PDB file of C-alpha atoms and ligand atoms in Angstrom:
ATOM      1  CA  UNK A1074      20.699 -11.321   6.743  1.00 98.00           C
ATOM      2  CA  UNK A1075      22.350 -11.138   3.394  1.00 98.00           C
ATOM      3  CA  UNK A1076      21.511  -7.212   1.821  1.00 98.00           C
ATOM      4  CA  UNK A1077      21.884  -6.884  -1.818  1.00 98.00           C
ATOM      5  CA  UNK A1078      22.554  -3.215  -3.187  1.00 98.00           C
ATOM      6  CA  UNK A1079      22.570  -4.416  -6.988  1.00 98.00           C
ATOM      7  CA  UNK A1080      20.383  -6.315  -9.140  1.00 98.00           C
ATOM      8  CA  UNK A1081      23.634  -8.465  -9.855  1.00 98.00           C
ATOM      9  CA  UNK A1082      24.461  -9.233  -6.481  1.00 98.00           C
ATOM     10  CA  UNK A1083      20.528  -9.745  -6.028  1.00 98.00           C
ATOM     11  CA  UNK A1084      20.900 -12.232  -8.295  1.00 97.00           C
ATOM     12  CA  UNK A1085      23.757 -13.773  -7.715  1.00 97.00           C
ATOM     13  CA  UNK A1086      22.407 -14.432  -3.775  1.00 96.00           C
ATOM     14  CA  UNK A1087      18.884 -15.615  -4.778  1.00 97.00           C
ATOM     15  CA  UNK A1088      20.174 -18.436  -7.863  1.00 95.00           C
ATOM     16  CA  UNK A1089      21.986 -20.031  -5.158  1.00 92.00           C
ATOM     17  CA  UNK A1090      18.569 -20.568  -3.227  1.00 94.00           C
ATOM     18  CA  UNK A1091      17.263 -21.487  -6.013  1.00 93.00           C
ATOM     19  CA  UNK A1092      19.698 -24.542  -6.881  1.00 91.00           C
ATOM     20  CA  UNK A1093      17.780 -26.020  -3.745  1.00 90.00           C
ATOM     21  CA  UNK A1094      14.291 -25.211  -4.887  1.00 92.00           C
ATOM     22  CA  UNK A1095      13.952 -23.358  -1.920  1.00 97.00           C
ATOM     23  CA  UNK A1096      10.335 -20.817  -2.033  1.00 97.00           C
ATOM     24  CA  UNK A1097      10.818 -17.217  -2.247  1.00 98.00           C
ATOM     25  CA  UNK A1098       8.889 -14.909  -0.587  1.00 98.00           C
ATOM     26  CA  UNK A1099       8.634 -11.254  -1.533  1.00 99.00           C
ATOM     27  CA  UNK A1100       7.753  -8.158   0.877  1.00 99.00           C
ATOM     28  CA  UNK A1101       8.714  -4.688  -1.367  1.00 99.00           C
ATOM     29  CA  UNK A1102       8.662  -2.045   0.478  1.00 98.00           C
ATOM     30  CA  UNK A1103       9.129   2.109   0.293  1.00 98.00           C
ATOM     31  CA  UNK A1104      11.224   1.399   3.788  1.00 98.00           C
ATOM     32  CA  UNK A1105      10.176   3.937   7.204  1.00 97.00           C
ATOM     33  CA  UNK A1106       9.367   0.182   8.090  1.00 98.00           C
ATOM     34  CA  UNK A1107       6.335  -0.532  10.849  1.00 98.00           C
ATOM     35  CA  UNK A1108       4.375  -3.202  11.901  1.00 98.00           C
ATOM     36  CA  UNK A1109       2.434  -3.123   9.378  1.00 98.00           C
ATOM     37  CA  UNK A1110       5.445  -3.967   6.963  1.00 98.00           C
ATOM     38  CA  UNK A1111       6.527  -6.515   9.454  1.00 98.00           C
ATOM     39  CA  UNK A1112       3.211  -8.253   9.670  1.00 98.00           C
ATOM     40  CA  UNK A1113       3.728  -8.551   5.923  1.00 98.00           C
ATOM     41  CA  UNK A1114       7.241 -10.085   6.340  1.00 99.00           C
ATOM     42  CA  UNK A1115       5.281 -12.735   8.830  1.00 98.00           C
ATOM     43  CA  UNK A1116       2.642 -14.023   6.463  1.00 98.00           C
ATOM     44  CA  UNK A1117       5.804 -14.523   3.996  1.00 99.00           C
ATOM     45  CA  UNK A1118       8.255 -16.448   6.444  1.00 98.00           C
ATOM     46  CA  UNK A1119       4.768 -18.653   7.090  1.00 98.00           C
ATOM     47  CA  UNK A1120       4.850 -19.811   3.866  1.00 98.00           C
ATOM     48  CA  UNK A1121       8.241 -19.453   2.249  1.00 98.00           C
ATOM     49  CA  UNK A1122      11.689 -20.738   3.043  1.00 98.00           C
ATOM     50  CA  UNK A1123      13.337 -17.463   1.787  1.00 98.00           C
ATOM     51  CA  UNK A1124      12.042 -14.267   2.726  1.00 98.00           C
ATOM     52  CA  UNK A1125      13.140 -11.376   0.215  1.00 99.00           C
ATOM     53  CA  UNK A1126      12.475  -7.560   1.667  1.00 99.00           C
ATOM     54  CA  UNK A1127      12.673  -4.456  -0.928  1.00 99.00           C
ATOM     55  CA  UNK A1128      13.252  -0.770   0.127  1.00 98.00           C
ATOM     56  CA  UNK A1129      12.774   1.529  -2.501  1.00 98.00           C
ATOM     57  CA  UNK A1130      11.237   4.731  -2.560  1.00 98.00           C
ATOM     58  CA  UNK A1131      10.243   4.723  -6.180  1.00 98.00           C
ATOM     59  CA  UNK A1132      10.384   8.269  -7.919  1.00 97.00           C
ATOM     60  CA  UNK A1133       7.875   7.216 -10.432  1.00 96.00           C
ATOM     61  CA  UNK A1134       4.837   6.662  -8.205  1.00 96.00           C
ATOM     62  CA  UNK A1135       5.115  10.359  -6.892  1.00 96.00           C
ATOM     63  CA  UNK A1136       2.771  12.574  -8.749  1.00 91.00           C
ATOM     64  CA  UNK A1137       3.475  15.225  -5.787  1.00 92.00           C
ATOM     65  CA  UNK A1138       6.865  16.481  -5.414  1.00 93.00           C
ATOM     66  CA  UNK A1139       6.893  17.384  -1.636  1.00 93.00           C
ATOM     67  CA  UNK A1140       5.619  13.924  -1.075  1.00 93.00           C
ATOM     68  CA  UNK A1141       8.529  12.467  -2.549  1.00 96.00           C
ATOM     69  CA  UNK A1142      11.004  14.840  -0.989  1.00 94.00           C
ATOM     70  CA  UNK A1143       9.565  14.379   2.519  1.00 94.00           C
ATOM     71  CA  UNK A1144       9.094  10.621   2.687  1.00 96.00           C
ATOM     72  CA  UNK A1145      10.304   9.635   5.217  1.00 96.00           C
ATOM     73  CA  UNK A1146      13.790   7.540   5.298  1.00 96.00           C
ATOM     74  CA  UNK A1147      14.702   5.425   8.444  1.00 97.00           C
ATOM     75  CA  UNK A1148      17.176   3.149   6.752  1.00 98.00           C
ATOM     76  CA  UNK A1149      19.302   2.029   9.760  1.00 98.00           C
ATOM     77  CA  UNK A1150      16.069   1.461  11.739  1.00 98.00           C
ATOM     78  CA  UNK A1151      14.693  -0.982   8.935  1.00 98.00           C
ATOM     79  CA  UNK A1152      17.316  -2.821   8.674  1.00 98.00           C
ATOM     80  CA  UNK A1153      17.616  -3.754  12.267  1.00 98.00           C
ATOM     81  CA  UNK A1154      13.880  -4.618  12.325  1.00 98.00           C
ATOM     82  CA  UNK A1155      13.998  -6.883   9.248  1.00 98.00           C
ATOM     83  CA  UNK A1156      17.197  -8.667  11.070  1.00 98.00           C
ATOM     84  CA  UNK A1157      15.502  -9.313  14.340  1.00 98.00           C
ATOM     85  CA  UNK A1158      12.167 -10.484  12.142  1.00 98.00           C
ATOM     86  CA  UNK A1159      14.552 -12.862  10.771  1.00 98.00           C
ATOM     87  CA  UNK A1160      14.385 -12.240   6.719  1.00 98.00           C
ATOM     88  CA  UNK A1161      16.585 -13.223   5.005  1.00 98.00           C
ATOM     89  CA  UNK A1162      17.758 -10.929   1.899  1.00 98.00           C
ATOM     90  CA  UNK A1163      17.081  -7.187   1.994  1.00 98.00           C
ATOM     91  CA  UNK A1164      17.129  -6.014  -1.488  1.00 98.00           C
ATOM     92  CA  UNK A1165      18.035  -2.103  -1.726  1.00 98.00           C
ATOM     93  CA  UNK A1166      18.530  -0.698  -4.744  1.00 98.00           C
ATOM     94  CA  UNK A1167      19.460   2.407  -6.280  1.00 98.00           C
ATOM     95  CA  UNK A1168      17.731   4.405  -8.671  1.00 97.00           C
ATOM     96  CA  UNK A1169      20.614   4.231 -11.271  1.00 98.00           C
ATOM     97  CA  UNK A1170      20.276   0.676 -11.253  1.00 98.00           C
ATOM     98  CA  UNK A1171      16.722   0.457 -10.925  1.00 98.00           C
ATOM     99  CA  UNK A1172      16.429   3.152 -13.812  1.00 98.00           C
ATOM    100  CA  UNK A1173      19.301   3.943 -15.792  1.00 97.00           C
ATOM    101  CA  UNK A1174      16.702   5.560 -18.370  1.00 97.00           C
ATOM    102  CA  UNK A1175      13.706   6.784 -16.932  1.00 94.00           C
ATOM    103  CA  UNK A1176      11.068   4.220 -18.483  1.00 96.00           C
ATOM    104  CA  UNK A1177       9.880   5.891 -21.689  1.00 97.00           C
ATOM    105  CA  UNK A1178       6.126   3.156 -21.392  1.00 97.00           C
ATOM    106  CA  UNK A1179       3.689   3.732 -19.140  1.00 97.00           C
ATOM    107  CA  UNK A1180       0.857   1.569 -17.707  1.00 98.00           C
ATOM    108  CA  UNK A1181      -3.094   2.102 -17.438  1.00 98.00           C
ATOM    109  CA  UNK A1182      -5.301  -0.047 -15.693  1.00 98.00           C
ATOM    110  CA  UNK A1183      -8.511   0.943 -17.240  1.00 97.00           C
ATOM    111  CA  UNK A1184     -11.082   1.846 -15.296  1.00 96.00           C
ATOM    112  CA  UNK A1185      -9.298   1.708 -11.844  1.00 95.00           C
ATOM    113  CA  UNK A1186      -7.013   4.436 -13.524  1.00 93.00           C
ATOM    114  CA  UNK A1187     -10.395   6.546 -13.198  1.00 93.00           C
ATOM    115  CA  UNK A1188     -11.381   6.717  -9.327  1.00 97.00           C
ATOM    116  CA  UNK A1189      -9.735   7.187  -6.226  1.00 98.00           C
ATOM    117  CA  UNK A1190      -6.216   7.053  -5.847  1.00 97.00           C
ATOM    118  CA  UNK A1191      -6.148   7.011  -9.843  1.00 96.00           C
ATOM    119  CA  UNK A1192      -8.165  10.309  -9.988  1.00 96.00           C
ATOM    120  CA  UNK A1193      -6.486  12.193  -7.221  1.00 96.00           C
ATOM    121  CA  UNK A1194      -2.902  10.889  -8.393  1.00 96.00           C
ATOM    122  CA  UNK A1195      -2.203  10.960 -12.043  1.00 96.00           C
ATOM    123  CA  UNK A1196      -0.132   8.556 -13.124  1.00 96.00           C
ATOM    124  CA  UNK A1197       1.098   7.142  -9.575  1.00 97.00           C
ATOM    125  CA  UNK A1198      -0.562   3.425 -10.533  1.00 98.00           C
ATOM    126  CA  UNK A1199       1.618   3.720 -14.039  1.00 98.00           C
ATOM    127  CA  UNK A1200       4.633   4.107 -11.847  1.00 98.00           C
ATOM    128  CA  UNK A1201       3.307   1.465  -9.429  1.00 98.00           C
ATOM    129  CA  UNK A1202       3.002  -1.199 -11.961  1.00 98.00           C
ATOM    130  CA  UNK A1203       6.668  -0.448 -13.723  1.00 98.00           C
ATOM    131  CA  UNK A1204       8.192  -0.653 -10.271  1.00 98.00           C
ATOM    132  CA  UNK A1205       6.203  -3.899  -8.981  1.00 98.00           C
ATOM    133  CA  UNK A1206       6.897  -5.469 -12.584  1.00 98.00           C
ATOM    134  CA  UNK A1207      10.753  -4.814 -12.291  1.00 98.00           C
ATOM    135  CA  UNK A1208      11.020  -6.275  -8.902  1.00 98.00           C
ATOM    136  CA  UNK A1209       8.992  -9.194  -9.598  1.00 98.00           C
ATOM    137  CA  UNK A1210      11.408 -10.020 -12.493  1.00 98.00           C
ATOM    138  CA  UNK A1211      14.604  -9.099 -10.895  1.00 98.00           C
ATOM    139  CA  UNK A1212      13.411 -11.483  -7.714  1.00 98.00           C
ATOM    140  CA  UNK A1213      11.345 -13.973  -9.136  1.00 98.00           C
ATOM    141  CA  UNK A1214       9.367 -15.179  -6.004  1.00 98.00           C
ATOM    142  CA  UNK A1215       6.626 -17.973  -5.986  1.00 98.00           C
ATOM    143  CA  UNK A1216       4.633 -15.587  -3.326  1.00 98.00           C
ATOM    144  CA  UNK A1217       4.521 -11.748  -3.402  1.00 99.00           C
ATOM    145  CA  UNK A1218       2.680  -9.584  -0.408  1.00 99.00           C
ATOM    146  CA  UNK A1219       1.090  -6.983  -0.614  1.00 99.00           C
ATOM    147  CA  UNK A1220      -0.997  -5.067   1.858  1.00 98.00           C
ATOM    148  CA  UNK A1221      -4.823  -4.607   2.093  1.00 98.00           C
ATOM    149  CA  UNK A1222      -4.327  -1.126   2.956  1.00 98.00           C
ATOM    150  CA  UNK A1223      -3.689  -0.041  -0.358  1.00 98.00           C
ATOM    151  CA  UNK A1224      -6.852  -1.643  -1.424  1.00 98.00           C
ATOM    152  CA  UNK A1225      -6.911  -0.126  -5.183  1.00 98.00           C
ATOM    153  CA  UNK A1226      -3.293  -0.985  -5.592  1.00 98.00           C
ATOM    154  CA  UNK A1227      -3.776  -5.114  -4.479  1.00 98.00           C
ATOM    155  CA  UNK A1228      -6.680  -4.718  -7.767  1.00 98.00           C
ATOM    156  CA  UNK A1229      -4.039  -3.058  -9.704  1.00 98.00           C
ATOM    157  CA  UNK A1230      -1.096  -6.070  -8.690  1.00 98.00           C
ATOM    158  CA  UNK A1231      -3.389  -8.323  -9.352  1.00 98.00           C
ATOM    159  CA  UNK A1232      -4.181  -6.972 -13.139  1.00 98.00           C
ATOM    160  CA  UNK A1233      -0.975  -6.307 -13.908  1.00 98.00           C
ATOM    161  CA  UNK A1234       0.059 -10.404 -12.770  1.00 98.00           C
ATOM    162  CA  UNK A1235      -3.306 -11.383 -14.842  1.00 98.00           C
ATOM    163  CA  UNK A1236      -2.859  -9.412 -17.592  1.00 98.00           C
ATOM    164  CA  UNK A1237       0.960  -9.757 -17.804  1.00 98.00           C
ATOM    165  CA  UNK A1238       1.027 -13.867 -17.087  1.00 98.00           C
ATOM    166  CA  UNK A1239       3.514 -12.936 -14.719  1.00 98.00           C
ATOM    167  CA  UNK A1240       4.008 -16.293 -12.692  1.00 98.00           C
ATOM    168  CA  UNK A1241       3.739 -14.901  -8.884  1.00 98.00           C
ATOM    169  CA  UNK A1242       0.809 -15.957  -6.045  1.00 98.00           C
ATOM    170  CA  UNK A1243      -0.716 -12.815  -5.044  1.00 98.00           C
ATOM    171  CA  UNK A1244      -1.202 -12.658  -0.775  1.00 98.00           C
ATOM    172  CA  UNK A1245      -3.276  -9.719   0.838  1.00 98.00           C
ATOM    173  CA  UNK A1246      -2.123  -8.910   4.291  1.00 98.00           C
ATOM    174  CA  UNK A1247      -4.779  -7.244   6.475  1.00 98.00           C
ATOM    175  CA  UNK A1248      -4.234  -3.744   8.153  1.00 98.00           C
ATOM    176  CA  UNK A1249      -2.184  -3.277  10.863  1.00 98.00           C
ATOM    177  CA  UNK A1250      -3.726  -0.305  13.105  1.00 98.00           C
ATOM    178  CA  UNK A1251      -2.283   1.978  16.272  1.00 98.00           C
ATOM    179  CA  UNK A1252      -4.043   1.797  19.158  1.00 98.00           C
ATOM    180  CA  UNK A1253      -6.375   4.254  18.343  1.00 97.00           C
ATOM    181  CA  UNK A1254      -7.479   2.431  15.230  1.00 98.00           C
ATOM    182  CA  UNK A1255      -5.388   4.721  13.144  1.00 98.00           C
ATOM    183  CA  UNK A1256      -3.854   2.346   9.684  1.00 98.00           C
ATOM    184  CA  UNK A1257      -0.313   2.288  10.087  1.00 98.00           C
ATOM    185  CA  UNK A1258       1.623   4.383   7.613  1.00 98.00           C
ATOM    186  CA  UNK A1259       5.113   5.855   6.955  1.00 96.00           C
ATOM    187  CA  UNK A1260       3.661   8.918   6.636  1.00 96.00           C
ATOM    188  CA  UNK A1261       2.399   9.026  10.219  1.00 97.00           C
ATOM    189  CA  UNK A1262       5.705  10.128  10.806  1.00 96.00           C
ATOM    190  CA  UNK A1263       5.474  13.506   9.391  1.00 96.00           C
ATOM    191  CA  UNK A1264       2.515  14.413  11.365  1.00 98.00           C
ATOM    192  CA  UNK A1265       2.850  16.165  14.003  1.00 98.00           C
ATOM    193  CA  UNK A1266       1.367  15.862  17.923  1.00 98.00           C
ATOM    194  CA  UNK A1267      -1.735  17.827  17.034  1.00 98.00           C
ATOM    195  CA  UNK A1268      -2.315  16.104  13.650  1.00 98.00           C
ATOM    196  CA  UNK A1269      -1.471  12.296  15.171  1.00 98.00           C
ATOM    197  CA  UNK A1270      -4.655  13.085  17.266  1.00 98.00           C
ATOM    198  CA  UNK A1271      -7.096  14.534  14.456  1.00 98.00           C
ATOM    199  CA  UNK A1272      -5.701  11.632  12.553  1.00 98.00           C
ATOM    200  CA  UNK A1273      -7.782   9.596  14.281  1.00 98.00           C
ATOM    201  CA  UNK A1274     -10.455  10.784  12.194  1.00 98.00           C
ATOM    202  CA  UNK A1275     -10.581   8.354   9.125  1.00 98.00           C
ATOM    203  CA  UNK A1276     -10.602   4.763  11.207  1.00 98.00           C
ATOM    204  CA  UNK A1277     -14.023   7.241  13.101  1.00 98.00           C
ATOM    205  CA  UNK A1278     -15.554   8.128  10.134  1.00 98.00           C
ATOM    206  CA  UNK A1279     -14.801   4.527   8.417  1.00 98.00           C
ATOM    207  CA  UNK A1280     -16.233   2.887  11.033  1.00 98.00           C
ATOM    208  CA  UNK A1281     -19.746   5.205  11.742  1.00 98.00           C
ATOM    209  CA  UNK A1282     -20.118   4.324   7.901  1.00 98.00           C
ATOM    210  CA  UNK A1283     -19.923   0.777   8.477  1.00 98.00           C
ATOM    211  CA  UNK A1284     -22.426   0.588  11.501  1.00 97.00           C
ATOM    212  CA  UNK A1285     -25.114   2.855  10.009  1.00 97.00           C
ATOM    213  CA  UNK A1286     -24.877   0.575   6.939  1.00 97.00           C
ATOM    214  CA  UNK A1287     -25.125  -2.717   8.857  1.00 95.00           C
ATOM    215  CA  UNK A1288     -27.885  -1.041  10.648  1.00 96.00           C
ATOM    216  CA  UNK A1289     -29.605  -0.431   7.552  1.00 96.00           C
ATOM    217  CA  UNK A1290     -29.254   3.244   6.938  1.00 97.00           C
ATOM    218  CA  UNK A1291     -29.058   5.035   3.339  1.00 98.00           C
ATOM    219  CA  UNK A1292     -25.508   5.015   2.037  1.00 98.00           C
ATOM    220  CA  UNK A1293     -25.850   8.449   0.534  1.00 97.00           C
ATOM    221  CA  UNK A1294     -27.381  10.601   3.912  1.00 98.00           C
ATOM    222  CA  UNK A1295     -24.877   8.436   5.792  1.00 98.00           C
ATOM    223  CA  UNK A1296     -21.611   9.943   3.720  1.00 98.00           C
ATOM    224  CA  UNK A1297     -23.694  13.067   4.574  1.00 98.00           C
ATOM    225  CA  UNK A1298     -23.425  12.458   7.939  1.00 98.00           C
ATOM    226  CA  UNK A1299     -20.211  11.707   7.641  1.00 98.00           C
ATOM    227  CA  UNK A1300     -18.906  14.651   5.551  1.00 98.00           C
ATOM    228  CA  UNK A1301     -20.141  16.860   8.276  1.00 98.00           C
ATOM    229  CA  UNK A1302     -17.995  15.069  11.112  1.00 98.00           C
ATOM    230  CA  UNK A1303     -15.250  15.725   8.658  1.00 98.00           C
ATOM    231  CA  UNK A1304     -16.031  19.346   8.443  1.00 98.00           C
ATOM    232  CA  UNK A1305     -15.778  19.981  12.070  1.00 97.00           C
ATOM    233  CA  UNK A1306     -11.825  18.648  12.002  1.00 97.00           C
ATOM    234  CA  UNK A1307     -10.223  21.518  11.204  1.00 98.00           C
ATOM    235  CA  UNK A1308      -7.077  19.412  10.629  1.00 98.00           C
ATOM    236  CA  UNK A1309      -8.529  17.865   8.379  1.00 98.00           C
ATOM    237  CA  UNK A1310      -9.275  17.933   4.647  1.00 98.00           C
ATOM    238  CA  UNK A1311     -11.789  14.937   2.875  1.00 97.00           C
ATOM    239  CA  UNK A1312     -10.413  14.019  -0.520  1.00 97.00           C
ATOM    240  CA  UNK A1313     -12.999  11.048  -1.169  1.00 98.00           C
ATOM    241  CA  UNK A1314     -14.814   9.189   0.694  1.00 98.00           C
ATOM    242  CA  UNK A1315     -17.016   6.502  -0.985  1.00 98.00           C
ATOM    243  CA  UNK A1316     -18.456   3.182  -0.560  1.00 98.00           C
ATOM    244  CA  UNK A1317     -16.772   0.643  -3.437  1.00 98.00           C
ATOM    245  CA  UNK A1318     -16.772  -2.426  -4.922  1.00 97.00           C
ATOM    246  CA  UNK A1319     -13.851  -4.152  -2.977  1.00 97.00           C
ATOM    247  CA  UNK A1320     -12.349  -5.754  -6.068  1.00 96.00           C
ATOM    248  CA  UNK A1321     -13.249  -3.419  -8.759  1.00 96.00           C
ATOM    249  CA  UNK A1322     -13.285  -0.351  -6.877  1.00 97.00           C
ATOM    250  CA  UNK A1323     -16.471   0.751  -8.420  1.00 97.00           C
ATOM    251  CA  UNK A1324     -18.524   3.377  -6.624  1.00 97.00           C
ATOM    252  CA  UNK A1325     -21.883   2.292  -5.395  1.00 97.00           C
ATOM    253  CA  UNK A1326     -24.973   4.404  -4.218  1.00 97.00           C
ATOM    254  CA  UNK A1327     -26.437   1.891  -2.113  1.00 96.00           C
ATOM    255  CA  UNK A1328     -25.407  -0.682   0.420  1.00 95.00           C
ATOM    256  CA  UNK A1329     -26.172  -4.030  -1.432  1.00 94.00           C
ATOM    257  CA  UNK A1330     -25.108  -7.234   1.266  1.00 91.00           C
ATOM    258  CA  UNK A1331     -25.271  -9.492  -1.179  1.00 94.00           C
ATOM    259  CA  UNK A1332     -21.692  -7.962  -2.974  1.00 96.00           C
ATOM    260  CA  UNK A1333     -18.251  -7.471  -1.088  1.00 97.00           C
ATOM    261  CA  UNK A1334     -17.977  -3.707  -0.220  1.00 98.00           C
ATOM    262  CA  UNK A1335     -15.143  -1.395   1.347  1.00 98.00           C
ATOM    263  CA  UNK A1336     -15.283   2.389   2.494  1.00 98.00           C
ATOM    264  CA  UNK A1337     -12.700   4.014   1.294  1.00 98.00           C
ATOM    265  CA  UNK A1338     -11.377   7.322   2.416  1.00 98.00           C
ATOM    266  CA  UNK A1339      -8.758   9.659   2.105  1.00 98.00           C
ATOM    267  CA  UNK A1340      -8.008  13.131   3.647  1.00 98.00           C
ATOM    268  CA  UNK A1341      -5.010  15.675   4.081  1.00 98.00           C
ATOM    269  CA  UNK A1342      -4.833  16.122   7.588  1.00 98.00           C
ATOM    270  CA  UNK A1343      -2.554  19.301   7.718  1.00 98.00           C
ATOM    271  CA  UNK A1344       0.033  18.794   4.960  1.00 96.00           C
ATOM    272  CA  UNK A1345       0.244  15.238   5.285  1.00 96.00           C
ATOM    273  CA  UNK A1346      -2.378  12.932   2.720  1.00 97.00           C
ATOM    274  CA  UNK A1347      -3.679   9.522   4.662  1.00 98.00           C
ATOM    275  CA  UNK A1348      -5.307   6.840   3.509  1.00 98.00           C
ATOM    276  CA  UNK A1349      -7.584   3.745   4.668  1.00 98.00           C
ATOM    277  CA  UNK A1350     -10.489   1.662   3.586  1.00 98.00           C
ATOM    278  CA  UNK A1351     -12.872  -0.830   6.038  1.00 98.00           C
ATOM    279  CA  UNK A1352     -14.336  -4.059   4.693  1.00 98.00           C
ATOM    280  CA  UNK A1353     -17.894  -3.263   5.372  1.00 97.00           C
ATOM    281  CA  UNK A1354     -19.489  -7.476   4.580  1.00 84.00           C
ATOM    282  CA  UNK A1355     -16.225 -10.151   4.421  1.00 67.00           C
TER     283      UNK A1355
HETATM  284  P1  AMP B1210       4.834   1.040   1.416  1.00 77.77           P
HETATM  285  O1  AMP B1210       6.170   0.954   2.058  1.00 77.77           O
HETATM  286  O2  AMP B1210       3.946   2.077   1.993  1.00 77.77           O
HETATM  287  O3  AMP B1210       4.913   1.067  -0.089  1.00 77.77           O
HETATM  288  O4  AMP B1210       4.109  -0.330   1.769  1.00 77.77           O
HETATM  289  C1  AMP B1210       4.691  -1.571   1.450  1.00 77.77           C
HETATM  290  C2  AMP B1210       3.639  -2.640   1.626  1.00 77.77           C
HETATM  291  O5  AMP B1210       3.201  -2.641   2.992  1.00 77.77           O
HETATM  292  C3  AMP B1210       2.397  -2.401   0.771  1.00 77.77           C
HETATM  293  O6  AMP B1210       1.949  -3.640   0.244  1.00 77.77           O
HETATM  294  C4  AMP B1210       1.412  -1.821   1.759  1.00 77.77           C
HETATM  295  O7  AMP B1210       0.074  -2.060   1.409  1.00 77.77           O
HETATM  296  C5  AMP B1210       1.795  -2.570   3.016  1.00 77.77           C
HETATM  297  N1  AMP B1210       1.345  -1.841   4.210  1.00 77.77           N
HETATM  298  C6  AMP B1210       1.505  -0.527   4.477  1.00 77.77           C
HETATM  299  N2  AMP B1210       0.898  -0.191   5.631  1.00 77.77           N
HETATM  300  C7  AMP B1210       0.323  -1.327   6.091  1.00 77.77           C
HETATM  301  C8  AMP B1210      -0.478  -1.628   7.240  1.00 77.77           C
HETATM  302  N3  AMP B1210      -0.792  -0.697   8.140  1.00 77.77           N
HETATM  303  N4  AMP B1210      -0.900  -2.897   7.407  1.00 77.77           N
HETATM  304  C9  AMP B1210      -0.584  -3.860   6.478  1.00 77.77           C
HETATM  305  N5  AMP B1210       0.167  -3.633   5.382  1.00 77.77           N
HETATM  306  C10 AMP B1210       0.601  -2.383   5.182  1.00 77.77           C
END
């Protein structure tokens, strides 16, 4: 496993694959790697002949400082797990490299700017979309993977690849989940015994959504329902929960079968902010 610390030595390692046409596959990553990451890295060795990893934990996605300061970092431990998954480059750059100005442009992706993870984090999909746009030009890959976890940002990938022409094949990776059902995050890490358990709480509540839609049941006394579970966590603190359009991520006040729908959620529990979604019709 080749690891590349510059964008020059990046280079330099993936033009020589290149030479043989071999496919590149691209996994970029904030590192505190889990299966989730690694089922990611698995769906790209299926289909590529190189498999490129990025850890990076980019500064300009943060909108919270704490978050930033607290992610967690496990770099020893990711690299080990990438070797024994077999990749083959593991791109890690630093920030000076990455930025040596802090990018003066920023992105907006319309309307998805306006909901969700765009409302509760200003500005973190602007710094998403300089960071994914870097990486996809500094590695070039045929295939890039992303994860259906972060539902809103696959929509915002795949406008920014649209919009931009940028010449990549877009792959969504389903969720990887604990046991328990909980999404697999880096930031499970931080929480501790008490919150791991209340934790719990959004794969519940995402899934009592689901079956009292599929049974039929009004979206809008349901998320009633549901807030009140919620309420009775005292872990636990509901940012949004709503029922969405999967691609746009447009809100919707009724269950409708005939479009393709996700429940979204996210909630603090204690200091640490989670997030997960549930396809409610495939
Ligand atoms: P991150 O390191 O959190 O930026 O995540 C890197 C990539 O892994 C993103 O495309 C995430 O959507 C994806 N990812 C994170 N958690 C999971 C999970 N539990 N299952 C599948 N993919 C995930």
């Amino acid at each position: 496993m080749k690891i590349a610390r510059t964008i020059r030595e990046l280079k330099t390692t993936l033009d020589s694959y290149r030479i043989d046409n071999q496919i590149i596959g691209f996994v970029p990553t904030m590192g505190a790697l889990h299966q989730g990451h690694l089922s990611l890295v698995i769906a790209s060795k299926s289909v590529s002949d190189i498999t490129v990893v990025s850890i990076f934990v980019n500064p300009l996605q943060f909108n919270n400082i704490v978050d930033f300061s607290t992610y967690p970092q496990t770099i020893e431990a990711d690299l080990s797990l990438l070797q024994e998954e077999g990749v083959d480059v593991v791109f890690l750059p630093s920030k000076e490299d990455l930025y040596p100005t802090k990018p003066v442009m920023t992105m907006n992706f319309g309307s998805l700017e306006q909901v969700l993870e765009g409302a509760f984090r200003p500005g973190h999909f602007s710094g998403v979309g300089i960071v994914v746009s870097k990486l996809l030009n500094i590695v070039k890959p045929e295939v890039a993977f992303f994860g259906q976890k972060d539902l809103q940002q696959v929509a915002v990938i795949k406008m920014l690849v649209q919009d931009l022409s940028i010449d990549v094949k877009i792959e969504v990776v389903p969720t990887m989940r604990e046991d328990d059902g909980l999404a697999m995050s880096s930031r499970n890490l931080r929480l501790t015994s008490d919150e791991r358990v209340s934790a719990r709480l959004l794969y519940r509540i995402l899934n009592f959504c689901k079956i009292e839609l599929i049974a039929g049941n009004d979206w809008l006394q349901t998320r009633q329902d549901a807030l009140t579970l919620i309420k009775q966590e005292p872990l636990a603190r509901m940012e949004y929960l709503e029922l969405v359009d999967t691609y746009t991520l447009e809100s919707q006040s009724a269950y409708d079968a005939t479009k393709t729908l996700s429940l979204v959620i996210a909630c603090f529990i204690g200091e640490v902010r989670l997030i997960d979604n549930l396809p409610v019709n495939l």
